Amino acid sequence: MATISIDGKHYEVEDGSNVLEAVLGLGLDLPYFCWHPALGSVGSCRQCALLQFQNADDDRGRIVMGCMTQVTDGMLLSLSDSRAKAFRADVIEALMTNHPHDCPVCAEGGECHLQDMTVMSGHRDRRYNGLKNTHVNQDLGPLIHHEMNRCIACYRCVRYYQDYAGGTDLAALGSHDHVYFGRHEDGTLESEFAGNLVEVCPTGVFTDKSLVHDYTRKWDLQSAPSICTACGVGCNTIPGERYGRLKRIHNRYHHEVNGYFLCDRGRFGGGWVNSERRLRQAGAQMSDGCFAPLTQEQAVQRLQTLCGADSKLWGIGSPRASLESNWMLRSLVGDEHYCPGFGPEQDALRAVMTALTEGGVATATLPEIEAADLVIIVGEDITQSAPRIALALRQSVRNLGLEQAANLGVQHWQDAAVRNIAQNTRSPLVEWVSASTRLADVATKTLTLAPTDIARMGFALAAALDEGAGVDGLTADQTTHVVQLASRVLGAKRPLIVSGCSSHDASVVYAAQALAAAVARRHAATRVVYTVPECNSVGVGLLKGTHKDLADVVAAAEAGHIDTLVVLENDLYRRMKKEWVTRLAAAVPNIVVLDALETSTCDAAQLVLPVASFTEAEGTLVNAEGRAQRFYPVVSDVGERLPGWQWLRLAAVGRANRSDLETLMHLDQVLEAIAAEQPQLDGIRAAAPDASYRDRVGLKAARQPHRYSGRTAMYADKTLHEPKTPVDEDAPLSFSMEGESHALPSALRSFVWDPGWNSNQSLHKFQAEIGGALKGGSAGIRLIEPKGQPAPGAYSVPAAFEPPLSGWYLTAQYRIFGSEEMSAHAPGILAVSAGPTLILSADDALQLALAADDGVTLITADGSVDCEVTVDPALPKGTVGFVVGHAHLLDLRAGETVSLEKKPGLMRRSEVIASDGVRVYG
Amino acid sequence: MTDLDVIPTLSPEEIAEIEHEVALIPRRDSAAIDALMIVQRHRGWVSDSSLKAIAALLEMSPEELDGIATFYNLIYRQPVGEQVILFCDSVSCWLRNGDGVKEKLSELLGIDYGQTTADGRYTLIPVPCLGACDRAPVMMVGDDLHTHLDDCDLASLLTCEANHD
Amino acid sequence: MTDRPLTQNLRPDGSPVWLADYEANGGYQGLRRVLTDSTPEACQQVVKDARLRGRGGAGFPTGMKWSFVPMGEKAGLGPKYLIANADEMEPGTFKDRIILEQDPHQLIEGMILAAYAIQADVAYIFLRGEYTVAAQRVAAAIKECYVAGYLGQDIRGSGYSLELHLHRSAGRYICGEETALINALEGKRANPRPKPPFPQVSGLWGRPTIVNNVETLCNITHILTRGADWYQSLGLGADSGTKLFGASGNVKTPGVWELPMGTPIREILENHAGGMHDGYQLRGFLPGGGSTDFLTPDHLDLAMDYDVIGKAGSRMGTGTMIVLDDRHCPIGMVRNLARFFAHESCGFCTPCRDGIPWIVQLLDRFEQGLATEEDLALLEEKARFIGGIGNTHCALAPGAMEPVLSALKYFREDFEQHISGRGCRYQSLGRGH
Ligand SMILES: Cc1cc2nc3c(=O)[nH]c(=O)nc-3n(C[C@H](O)[C@H](O)[C@H](O)COP(=O)(O)O)c2cc1C
Ligand code: SF4
Ligand code: FES
């Protein structure tokens, strides 16, 4: 710690940090633009200036940039000296000379850091009366809107995009006062993390295109703390709502899960909740196959009839439904009739659950991933399967360079200096993957191998570290690699093993667990990351019970054991082959489907019930790290929809043995019941405060900022009276501006705002230390803590991969845009998703006379499917990859042998777009 | 791959010259400026397709390269005439009637700064101090420096330049 | 006559001195001797003792700069670099050009010795793009050296090896700033780098690097061969050695001359530059290029020494003077310079990028007769804001404001006349616009 004096007052601050961070950390205001807590300092904007004095006798002082000046013990500073203030006013006045002053039509208005800093720095009257520069804007694709004239050239965008996120297609162009931040030519930004520009840009240059088209100001948004449902990472988000529509999703800072950033699937993928395919009303299938709408009351009656006392009831749950809903279903149908509804990843997921709960190695938090000094990725294209983790891994490779900088006395936050020192130096990051990945640019080594060979590498390295028997039949190169890597592992301090379910191959996960155990025996600081495909895969995996497979459900149905099958938030076509769904539907007299979107499974149902989405309901999800996190509704008027668990609670009314369920009216009661029954889930109650939190003080946490406007006017077309504030009995949050918005536990904060700080930059007011945990600790609670010794798990080395004698071995390939079911329905995501794609090696493409975008027919035992071709020169011989989750490819399975035929007729995607002349967004 | 498709738009000579530069330095992308200058020497300017080709050769994105290309004064991202006239508009030449000479030159060629003559022969560009202030006012036509312009006949100077090419 | 080491080889017709002639004049003999007889540390010490100050503008002691370079084991793995700064884009500066064009071997020999002193492995000459003649001659001279064994592996059996490359800049004044120059050599946008780390510790490609001006490096051979005492004795005042001084503007014989440090300004302007053109009166001058403060006829008897000029409120800069006469508008002159700096701003930091164009706009208002008293106050306020040391990321902007602020000091009545007279009275004086 260091003692510094600011305007004559003494403060204790962190040694080695910079003055700007220290000042903000003390809760004082100092304006800034180019500094960003995650990006560090470069000193370009000059806005954070203050006065530093040599000693007590120095009354002149000199202007220094807070962000570029290291805190030293005894330093004397002034924020409020008139010279410092005048300098800051000069800076903002200069920055604004070319600004178009178009705040009224700017999507950033009201949450604009530039607006805030303009006021804070004391610039009001415009004295520059010359001409302004104007720029031509670019079309950056369906997700991000570009308005260059608002630019103040803080360089944050390119520093974020290139240096932090590894994007290459956004650059600073031109020079002097003609600098321009954009692409070389119009086109969709390529980075999967481009959406963060919306929050990184302190003005309105980069804004959320969907928000621009359907605009509401921040102060008119109703928000709630939420969790991203688009993958297993569980990033914390803030959805914003008005008029019942989701308007946008912003990052919600969580020090240990997502920090300052989201991926684009998370940011733009929530749009499905506004989709035309949302189920708004219950429906009963009639004899003609059409659905007749039912009122909620009628629907409940039907449901209770179908689930009546003597009905033989089975249920299929869902890894994308909340823990509460899954638990309620399981309770309703009974443990032995409950199937969690996992898909083709099931074996790998089960292996992950074992590794998590019994592997004895702790999962990494976000800061731990970023701090790793050696990363081994076992079979995951992590950018596609758990994107936010990939962004963190990009930071980890900087550690060696940071160390070099530290040796020269340069602090980590001196961003440009560190990068100049580090140049291309990278900490080791080794990938064993089954196709080219987006991390290849930072990987020190990438091996592309068939999944079984990936597993063999893992076991081989584990064996090398444990000095055990090696793996037979490795190639000479593989052996050398293993030997070299083993010695690097020994030299590392904070190794990290990354693996997961994406290959759909359990042996890969077994190998990762064995490897992690071997590494952890060498280094206590070893961490693991296992990806899982869905937002609650781990939560469902943690529910104890007998847990039937889908095959068991089909068998039971065909044996006549099922009268009514309740399918909770699950499109069965994504979980099992079509033929099985048909057989199941034929064998079960009554199928009840509860879902938020209309899916193909609904067609097989006798009763369809509309389920509230993550923006409309409250619930608990457990992320891949094992952290239980709560999401809250942001929309108050959910119409006929109910949360899944509420429907299921009502279904239990007629069932004699489970009448207890009926009494679980509120979420807190459900949580109690879960905890009572399943001690391993006891922690979920503490994931967020209960609904009675703040009851004593009488004010819940506010979902609306103080300036929320138009409470009466908003509904003036319906009623002239101000509608009564809806009451949320299940949450400690109010649908109102009345309530606490500041002194709150982080799990309950719906937005960040502080006087003078209307943008997301106000976050530092809520952090215990800049860039660190929020005051009052991080939200959520970890349910899994490693116990016992690192355990190597199932140690069965698979045979080396042999390319099939005829045909190709299918490997599963995830895509950030398109593989996930719900986000694929968001318009922005749809626009950037590829069609049904088959990935071929360059040799195979040549042999089949196929080029990228050509058509190919893929023939399996079940039938055939037409795909577009992508060529990946790194694909292992004998394999072809298929994109998981694409509607046309749901019947494909990793590990199957398939044959291929050129399909001459298929139009290239580019031609389809050109001939339609239609683009989803302009 | 599309990246490979564009490399053939660079001539073997250009590629060889660029690779020569690359061989001297520890990072491929560090040859960016040299590569741009090499291609410009061959083609007069750097078109979008040249830019993409160079970027592919240096394993960088067109954006990264264009950020560099557009930073520097002497890399032309628009077509220029057969010869570029760099006219010094800095202080010592200004003191020695540089502005007057510039006006005469503009009249003679019928173009202002940033423009190219209708016959495509000349593009006129201002340049900061050419480091020949003792001989002001000065300009460069192509690679040749011309000094003491106040006392010279611009028309015959240009004819002369045209002839010695 | 005093020694003129820097220009002793130059020929009246300006033709280049090639290797044979350079050697015939005693060239590369010092190199051979030093490489065999002297240690790098000893070389550094001689340069320190000679009290050579950098000729690039800032006058930083060269020996001290070198001493920050880690030597031996401490340097870590990888090459060390020496760079000759031959960017010379400062308006009114034309001194390095004559050496580059006429005596390239003098630079190369100096570079080899400097490189030896810091044990550099690779050296670069960063040459201004428009210097086409220099480019050809320097390239040819480098080739000669490789053939003669002065460059490359094991130079003349000394055990010391050095590669030397020529880089031609794509043109931007900021490239002259040493860290921006390093970025340009790395093939990047030439934004200056933050310091620390200083290039001596981490520069080109992250490795220890020395950047020296061409003229600075030319001095090295002479210092190492003739000794620190001799070098010190060349200066008339506090500073050692000789310097390339120059003058441009409406003087009778503009040019560059090698003169002792400490030569009085009057001698340079009246004797060497021949005094003002007939019909012109001296109003002021920028003593060391376009980024230095005006001095006036009152300062003519000052000695051209770093500290003397500094005390007078200006800077020695590059030592090439730009002379303002009474028939040219000081505001016009300052505007010309400001426009240059506005255009040459790298665009990285706010006061420079967005402030200097504002200065230009205000100066335009003066020239157009639109300026008011408020504009004058604003001009001064903005110039102080942009020009304050530490207010910007690098020294370009403070340099840019030196002519403006000093013009406001010495030529205030001109500004006021532009306001009251609604325009520029110099237009009626004939030449200049
Ligand atoms: C904007 C700017 C431009 C500069 N241009 C040059 C230049 O053209 N040549 C030069 O030698 N030094 C130039 N310098 C100074 C260099 O940064 C550096 O100090 C010098 O090359 C060091 O050499 P010396 O120690 O031998 O003087 C410039 C500095 C600034 C701030
Ligand atoms: S002062 Fe700032 S903008 Fe100007 S050249 Fe230096 S770094 Fe660039
Ligand atoms: S925030 Fe410190 S200079 Fe920009």
Coordinates of C-alpha atoms and ligand atoms in Angstrom, one line a residue, chain A residues 20 30-36 40-49 65-68 154 156 159, chain C residues 350, ligand 3:
Chain A
L20 CA -6.4 7.1 -12.4
L30 CA -11.7 11.9 -12.7
P31 CA -12.8 11.9 -16.3
Y32 CA -11.2 9.6 -18.8
F33 CA -11.7 8.1 -22.2
C34 CA -8.9 5.9 -23.5
W35 CA -8.2 4.0 -20.3
H36 CA -10.3 1.0 -19.8
G40 CA -5.1 -0.7 -19.5
S41 CA -3.5 2.7 -20.3
V42 CA -2.0 4.3 -23.3
G43 CA -2.4 8.0 -22.6
S44 CA -4.0 9.1 -25.8
C45 CA -7.0 11.1 -24.8
R46 CA -5.2 13.2 -22.1
Q47 CA -8.5 13.6 -20.3
C48 CA -7.5 12.1 -17.0
A49 CA -5.0 14.9 -16.3
M65 CA -2.0 11.8 -16.9
G66 CA -3.5 9.8 -14.2
C67 CA -3.7 6.7 -16.2
M68 CA 0.0 6.8 -17.2
C154 CA -9.8 7.4 -28.1
R156 CA -10.4 2.1 -27.5
R159 CA -7.3 -1.7 -28.9
Chain C
T350 CA -6.1 14.9 -28.3
Ligands
FES3 S1 -7.7 8.0 -19.8 FE1 -5.7 8.8 -19.3 S2 -5.0 9.7 -21.1 FE2 -6.9 8.8 -21.7

